Coordinates of C-alpha atoms in Angstrom, one line a residue:
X619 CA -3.0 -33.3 -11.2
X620 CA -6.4 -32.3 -8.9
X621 CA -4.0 -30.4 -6.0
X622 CA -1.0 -27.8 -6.5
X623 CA 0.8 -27.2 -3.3
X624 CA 3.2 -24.7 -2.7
X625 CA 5.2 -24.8 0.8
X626 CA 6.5 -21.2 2.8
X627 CA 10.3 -22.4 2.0
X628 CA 9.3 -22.1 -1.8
X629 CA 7.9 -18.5 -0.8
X630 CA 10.8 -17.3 1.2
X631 CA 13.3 -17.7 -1.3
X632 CA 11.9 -14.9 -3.1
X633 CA 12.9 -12.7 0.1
X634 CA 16.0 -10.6 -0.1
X635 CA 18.6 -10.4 2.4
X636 CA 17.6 -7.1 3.2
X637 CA 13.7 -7.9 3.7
X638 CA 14.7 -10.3 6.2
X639 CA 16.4 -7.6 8.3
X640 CA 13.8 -5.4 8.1
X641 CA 11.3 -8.4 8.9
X642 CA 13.4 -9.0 11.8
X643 CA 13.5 -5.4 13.6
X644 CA 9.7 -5.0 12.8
X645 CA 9.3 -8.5 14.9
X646 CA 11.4 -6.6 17.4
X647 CA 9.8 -3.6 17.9
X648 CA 6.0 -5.3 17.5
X649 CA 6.9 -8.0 20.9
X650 CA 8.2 -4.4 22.5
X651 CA 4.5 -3.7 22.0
X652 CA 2.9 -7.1 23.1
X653 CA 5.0 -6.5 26.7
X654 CA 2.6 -3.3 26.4
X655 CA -0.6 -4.7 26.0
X656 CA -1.2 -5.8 29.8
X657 CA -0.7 -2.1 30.8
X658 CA -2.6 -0.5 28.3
X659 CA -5.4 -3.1 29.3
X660 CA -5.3 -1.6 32.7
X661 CA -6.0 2.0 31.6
X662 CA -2.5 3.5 32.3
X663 CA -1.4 6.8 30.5
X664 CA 2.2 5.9 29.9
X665 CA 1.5 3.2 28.1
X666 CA -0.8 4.9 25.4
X667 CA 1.9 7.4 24.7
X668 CA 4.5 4.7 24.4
X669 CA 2.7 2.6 22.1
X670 CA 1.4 5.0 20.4
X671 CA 5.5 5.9 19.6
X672 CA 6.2 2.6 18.7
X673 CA 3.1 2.4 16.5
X674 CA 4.4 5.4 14.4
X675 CA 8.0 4.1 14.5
X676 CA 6.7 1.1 12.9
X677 CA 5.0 3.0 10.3
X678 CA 7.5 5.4 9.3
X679 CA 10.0 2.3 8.5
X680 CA 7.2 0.5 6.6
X681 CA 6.6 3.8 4.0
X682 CA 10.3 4.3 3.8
X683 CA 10.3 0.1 2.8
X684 CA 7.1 0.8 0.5
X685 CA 8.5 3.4 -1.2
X686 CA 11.4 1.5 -2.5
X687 CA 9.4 -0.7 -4.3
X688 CA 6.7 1.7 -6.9
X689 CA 4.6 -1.6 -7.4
X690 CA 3.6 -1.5 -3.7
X691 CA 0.6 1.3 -3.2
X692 CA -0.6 1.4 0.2
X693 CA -3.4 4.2 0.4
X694 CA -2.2 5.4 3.6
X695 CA 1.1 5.9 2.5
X696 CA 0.7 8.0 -0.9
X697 CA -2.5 9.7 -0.4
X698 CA -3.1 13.2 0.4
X699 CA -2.6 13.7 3.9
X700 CA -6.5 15.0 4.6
X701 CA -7.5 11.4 3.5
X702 CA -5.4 9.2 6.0
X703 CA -8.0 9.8 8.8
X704 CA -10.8 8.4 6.4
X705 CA -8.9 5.6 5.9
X706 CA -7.6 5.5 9.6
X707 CA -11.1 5.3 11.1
X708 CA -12.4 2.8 8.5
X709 CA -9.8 0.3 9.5
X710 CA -10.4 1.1 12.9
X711 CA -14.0 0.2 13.1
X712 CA -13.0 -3.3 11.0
X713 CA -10.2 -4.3 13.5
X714 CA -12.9 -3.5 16.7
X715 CA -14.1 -6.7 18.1
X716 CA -17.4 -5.2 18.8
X717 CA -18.2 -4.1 15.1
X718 CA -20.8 -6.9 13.6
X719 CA -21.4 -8.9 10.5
X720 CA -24.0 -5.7 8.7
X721 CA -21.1 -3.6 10.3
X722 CA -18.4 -5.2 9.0
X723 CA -19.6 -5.5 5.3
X724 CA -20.6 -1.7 5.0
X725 CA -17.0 -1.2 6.1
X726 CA -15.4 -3.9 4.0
X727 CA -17.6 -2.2 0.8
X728 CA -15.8 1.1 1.7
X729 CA -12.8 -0.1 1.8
X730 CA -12.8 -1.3 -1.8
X731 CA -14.5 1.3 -2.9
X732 CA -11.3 3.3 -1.8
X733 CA -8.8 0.8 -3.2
X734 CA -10.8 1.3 -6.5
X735 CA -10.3 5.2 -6.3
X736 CA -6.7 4.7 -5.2
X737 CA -6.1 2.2 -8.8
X738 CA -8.2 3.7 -11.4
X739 CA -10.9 6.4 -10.5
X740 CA -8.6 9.7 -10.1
X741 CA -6.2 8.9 -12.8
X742 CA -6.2 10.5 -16.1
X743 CA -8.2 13.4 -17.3
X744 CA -10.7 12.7 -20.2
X745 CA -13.8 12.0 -18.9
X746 CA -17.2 9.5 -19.6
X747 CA -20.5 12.2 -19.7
X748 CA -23.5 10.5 -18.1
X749 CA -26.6 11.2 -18.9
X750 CA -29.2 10.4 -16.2
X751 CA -33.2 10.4 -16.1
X752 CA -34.5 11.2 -12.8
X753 CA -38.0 10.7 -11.3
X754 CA -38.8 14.5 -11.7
X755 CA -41.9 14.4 -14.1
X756 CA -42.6 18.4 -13.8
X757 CA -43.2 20.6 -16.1
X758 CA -41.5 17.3 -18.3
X759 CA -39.0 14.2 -17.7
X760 CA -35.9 15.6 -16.0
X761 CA -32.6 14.6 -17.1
X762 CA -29.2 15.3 -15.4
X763 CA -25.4 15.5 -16.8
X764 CA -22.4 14.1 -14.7
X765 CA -18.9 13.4 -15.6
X766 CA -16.7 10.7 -14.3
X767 CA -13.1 9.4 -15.2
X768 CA -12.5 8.0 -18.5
X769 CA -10.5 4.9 -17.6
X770 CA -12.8 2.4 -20.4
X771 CA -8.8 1.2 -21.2
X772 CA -7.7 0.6 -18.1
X773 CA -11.0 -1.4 -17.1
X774 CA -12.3 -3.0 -20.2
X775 CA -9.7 -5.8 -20.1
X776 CA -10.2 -7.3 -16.8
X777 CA -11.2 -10.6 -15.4
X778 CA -11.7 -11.3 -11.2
X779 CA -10.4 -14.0 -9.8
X780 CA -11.7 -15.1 -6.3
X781 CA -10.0 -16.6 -3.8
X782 CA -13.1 -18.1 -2.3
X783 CA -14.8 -16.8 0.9
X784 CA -13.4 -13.9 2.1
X785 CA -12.2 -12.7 -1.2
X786 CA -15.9 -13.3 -2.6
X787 CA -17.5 -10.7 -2.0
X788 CA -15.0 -7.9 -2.0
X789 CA -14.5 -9.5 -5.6
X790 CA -18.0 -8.8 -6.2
X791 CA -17.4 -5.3 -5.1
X792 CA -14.3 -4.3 -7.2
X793 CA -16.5 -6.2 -10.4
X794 CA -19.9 -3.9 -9.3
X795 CA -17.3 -0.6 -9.2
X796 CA -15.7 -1.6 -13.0
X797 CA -19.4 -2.0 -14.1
X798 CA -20.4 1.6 -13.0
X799 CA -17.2 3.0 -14.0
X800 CA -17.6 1.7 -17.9
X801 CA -19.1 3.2 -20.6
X802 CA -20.7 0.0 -21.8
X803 CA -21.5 -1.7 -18.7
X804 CA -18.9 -4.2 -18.8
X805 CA -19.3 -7.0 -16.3
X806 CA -16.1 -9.0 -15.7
X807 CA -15.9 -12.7 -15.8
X808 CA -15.1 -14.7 -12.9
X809 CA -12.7 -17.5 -12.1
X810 CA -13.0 -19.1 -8.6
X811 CA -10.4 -21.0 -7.3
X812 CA -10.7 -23.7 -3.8
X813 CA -7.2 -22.6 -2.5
X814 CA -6.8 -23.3 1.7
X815 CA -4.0 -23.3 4.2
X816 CA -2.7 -25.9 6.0
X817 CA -3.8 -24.8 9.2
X818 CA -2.4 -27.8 11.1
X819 CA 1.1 -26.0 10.5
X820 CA 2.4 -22.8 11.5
X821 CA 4.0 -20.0 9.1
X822 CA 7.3 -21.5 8.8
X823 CA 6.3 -24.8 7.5
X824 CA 3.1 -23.6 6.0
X825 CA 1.6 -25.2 2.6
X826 CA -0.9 -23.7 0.4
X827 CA -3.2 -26.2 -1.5
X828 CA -5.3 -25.0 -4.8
X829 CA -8.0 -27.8 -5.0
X830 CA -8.6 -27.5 -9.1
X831 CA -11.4 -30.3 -8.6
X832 CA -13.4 -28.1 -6.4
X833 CA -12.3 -25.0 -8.9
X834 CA -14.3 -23.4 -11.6
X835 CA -11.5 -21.7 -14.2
X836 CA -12.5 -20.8 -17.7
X837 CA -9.0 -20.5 -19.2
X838 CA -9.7 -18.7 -22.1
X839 CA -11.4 -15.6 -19.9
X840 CA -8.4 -15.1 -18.2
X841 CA -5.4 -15.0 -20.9
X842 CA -4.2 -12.0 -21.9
X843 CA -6.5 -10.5 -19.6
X844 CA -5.9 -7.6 -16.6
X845 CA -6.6 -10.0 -13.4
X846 CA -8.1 -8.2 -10.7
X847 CA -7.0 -10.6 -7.3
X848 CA -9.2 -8.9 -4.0
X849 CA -8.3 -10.5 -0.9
X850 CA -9.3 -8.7 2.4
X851 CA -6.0 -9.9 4.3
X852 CA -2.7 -10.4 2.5
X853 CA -0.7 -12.3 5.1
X854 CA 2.1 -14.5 3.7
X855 CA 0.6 -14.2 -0.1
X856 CA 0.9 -17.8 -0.3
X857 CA -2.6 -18.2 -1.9
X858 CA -2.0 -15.4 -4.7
X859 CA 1.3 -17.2 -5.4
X860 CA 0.3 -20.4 -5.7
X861 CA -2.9 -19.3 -8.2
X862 CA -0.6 -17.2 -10.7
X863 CA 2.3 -19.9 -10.8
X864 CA -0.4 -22.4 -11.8
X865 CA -1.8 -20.4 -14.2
X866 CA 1.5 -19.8 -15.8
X867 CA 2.4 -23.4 -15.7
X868 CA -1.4 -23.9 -17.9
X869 CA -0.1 -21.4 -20.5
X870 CA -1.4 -18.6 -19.0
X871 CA 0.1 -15.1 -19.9
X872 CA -1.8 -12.2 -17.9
X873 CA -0.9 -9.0 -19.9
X874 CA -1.2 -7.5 -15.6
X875 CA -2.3 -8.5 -12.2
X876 CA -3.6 -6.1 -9.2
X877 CA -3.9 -7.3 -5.8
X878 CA -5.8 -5.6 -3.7
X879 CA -6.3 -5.8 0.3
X880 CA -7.4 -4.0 3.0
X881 CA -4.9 -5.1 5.2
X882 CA -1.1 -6.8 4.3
X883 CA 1.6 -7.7 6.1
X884 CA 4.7 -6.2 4.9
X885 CA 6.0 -9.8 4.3
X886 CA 2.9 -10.9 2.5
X887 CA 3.5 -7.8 0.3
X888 CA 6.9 -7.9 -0.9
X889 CA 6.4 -11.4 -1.5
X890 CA 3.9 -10.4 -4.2
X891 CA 6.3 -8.0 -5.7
X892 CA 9.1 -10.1 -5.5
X893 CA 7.5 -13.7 -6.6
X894 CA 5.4 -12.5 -9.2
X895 CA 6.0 -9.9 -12.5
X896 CA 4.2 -7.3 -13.6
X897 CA 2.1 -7.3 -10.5
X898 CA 0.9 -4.8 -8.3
X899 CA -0.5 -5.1 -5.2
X900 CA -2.9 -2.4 -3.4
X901 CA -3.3 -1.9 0.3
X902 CA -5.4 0.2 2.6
X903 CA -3.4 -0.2 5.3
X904 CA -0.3 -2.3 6.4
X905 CA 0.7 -4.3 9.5
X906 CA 4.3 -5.4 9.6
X907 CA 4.3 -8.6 11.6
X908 CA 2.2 -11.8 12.3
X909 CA 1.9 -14.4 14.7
X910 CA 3.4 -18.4 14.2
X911 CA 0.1 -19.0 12.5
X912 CA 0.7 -16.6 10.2
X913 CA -2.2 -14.5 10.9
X914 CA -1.5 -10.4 10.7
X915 CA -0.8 -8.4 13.8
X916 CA -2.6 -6.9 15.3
X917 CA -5.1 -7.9 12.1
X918 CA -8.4 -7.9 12.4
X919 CA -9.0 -12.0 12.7
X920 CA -10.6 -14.4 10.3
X921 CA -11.7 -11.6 7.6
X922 CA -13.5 -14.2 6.1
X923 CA -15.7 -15.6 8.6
X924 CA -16.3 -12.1 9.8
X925 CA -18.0 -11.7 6.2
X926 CA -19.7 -14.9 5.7
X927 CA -20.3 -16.1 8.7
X928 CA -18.4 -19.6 10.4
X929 CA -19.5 -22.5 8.5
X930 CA -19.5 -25.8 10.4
X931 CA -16.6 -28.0 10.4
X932 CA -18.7 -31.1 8.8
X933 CA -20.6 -29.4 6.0
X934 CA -19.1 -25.8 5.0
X935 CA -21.0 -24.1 2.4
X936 CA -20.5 -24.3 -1.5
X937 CA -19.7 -21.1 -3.9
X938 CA -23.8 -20.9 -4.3
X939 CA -24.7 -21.4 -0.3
X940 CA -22.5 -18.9 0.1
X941 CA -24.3 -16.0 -2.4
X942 CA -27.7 -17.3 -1.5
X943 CA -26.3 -16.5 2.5
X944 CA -25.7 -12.8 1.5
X945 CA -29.5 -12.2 1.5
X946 CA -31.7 -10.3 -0.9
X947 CA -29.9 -6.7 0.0
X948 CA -26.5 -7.9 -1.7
X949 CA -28.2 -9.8 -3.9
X950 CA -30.3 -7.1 -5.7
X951 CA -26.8 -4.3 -5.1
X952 CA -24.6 -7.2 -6.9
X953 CA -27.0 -8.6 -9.3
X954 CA -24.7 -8.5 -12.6
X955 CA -22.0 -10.3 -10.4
X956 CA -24.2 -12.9 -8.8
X957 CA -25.8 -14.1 -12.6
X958 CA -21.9 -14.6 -14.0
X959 CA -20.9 -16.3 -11.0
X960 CA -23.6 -18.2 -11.1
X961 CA -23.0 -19.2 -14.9
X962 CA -19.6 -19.5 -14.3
X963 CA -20.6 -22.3 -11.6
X964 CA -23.4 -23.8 -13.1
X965 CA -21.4 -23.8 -16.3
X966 CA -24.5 -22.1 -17.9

């Protein structure tokens, strides 16, 4: 079997009654704010105050879903108050049509950097001392002492697993944080999976299609292992779905799995919790509706060409193109991560 395929019907049955309902009045009150859009577009007042009410009306009924459910984290929803501006003007400058390629990356390396925070990095209270030599020579070598969070348990057991393009290099990320994070350095292996939609269908009929031929999996780095999922957009969480029921089906038993997005629907989200055990999924922010095509609303479009870059319909770019794309700058940032990928590909 080269292709697994898993269709939205298989996807929705994990949906209570009661998500549906909720589903269905965020629907409601998002098309109330698409008959806004023309009048906002025409500079009127009225219609920044009213969609601005909708907006947090939305909101508030998505933290009082989210808190339901502990497994759901959404940063903006359980962090101290001060932060949610931080987070609120990051997400900002990603959704803005006018915010480029360099841009976007600085932004999306933010972003994970505060999903990495929210997981790991201000839990627990024992502490890692690092010992640092600086390039002050005078009156002798310098050294400096910092502490950070001991959390060598939480991290030491973890694999990525890469949805490819967008999720690449926010993988990368996530893998680069663990690394500086650890005591010993530890640099996580990586599996990469070819997983696409269907895009010639719309939400309701969608199909998810995990390409193992074009696939590079090392089963044995990934059993029993703490898999680290880190997708820029959770939409309808087909794609995670379809990668952990195959590995399951293979004999794979995760001992955990995190998800982590910038932005997810609210459908794509409880989905993941209600699909999938002993998963938790991580969010910077969260839209509650999409369009047929099941792309988030209002989103920020295709995160990953917005990262990589379009390729061309007649020859898109393999898992290497892709890194040697990033350039020198992310090369030199990510280097521990580019050589196991690399291996991991070249089967080295």
């Amino acid at each position: 079997m080269s292709k697994v395929i898993l269709k939205a019907c298989e996807l929705d049955g994990y949906l209570t009654d009661g998500d549906k309902e909720n589903l269905k009045t965020l629907d409601m009150l998002f098309n109330r704010a698409l008959d806004i859009f023309p009048e906002l577009q025409a500079g009127g007042q009225d219609a920044q105050n009213n969609l601005i009410s909708l907006y947090n009306e939305m909101g508030n009924m998505m933290q009082e879903i989210c808190q339901k459910d502990p497994r759901i984290h959404v940063y903006s929803f359980v962090s101290p108050q001060e932060d949610h501006s931080e987070a609120s003007r990051l997400i900002a400058k990603l959704r803005d049509v006018n915010t480029d390629n360099n841009e976007f990356i600085y932004y999306i390396q933010r972003a994970y950097e505060l999903l990495f925070k929210l997981a790991w990095a201000s839990s627990g209270t024992k502490k890692n001392h690092l010992i640092v030599k600086t390039p002050v020579t005078q009156p002798r070598q310098n050294y400096a002492v910092h502490k950070i969070t001991n959390i060598d348990s939480k991290i030491g057991n973890t694999a990525m697993c890469v949805m490819l393009r967008g999720a690449l290099l926010p993988s990368m990320i996530m893998s680069k944080e663990i690394e500086e994070y650890s005591s010993n350095g530890y640099v996580t292996p990586f599996a990469l999976f070819r997983i696409y939609r269907n895009d010639s269908k719309q939400e309701k009929d969608m199909e998810y299609i995990l390409d193992l031929g074009k696939s590079f999996i090392k089963h044995e780095d990934l059993d029993g292992k703490d898999l680290i999922f880190a997708d820029p957009m959770n939409a309808t969480a087909g794609s995670i779905v379809t990668v952990i029921k195959y590995l399951k089906n293979a004999g794979i038993r995760p001992r955990s799995i995190l998800f982590f997005n910038v932005i997810a629907a609210l459908k794509g989200a409880l989905r993941v919790v209600r699909a999938l055990e002993n998963c938790d999924i991580y969010t910077l922010w969260m839209d509650g509706v999409m369009n047929n095509d099941a792309y988030i609303m209002p989103g920020l479009g295709d995160a990953g060409d917005r990262i990589n870059g379009r390729d061309g319909e007649a020859s898109p770019r393999n898992i290497i193109q892709l890194l040697t794309d990033y350039g020198a700058g992310i090369a030199n940032l990510y280097r521990s991560q580019f050589r196991e990928i690399e291996n991991t590909v070249l089967g080295k």
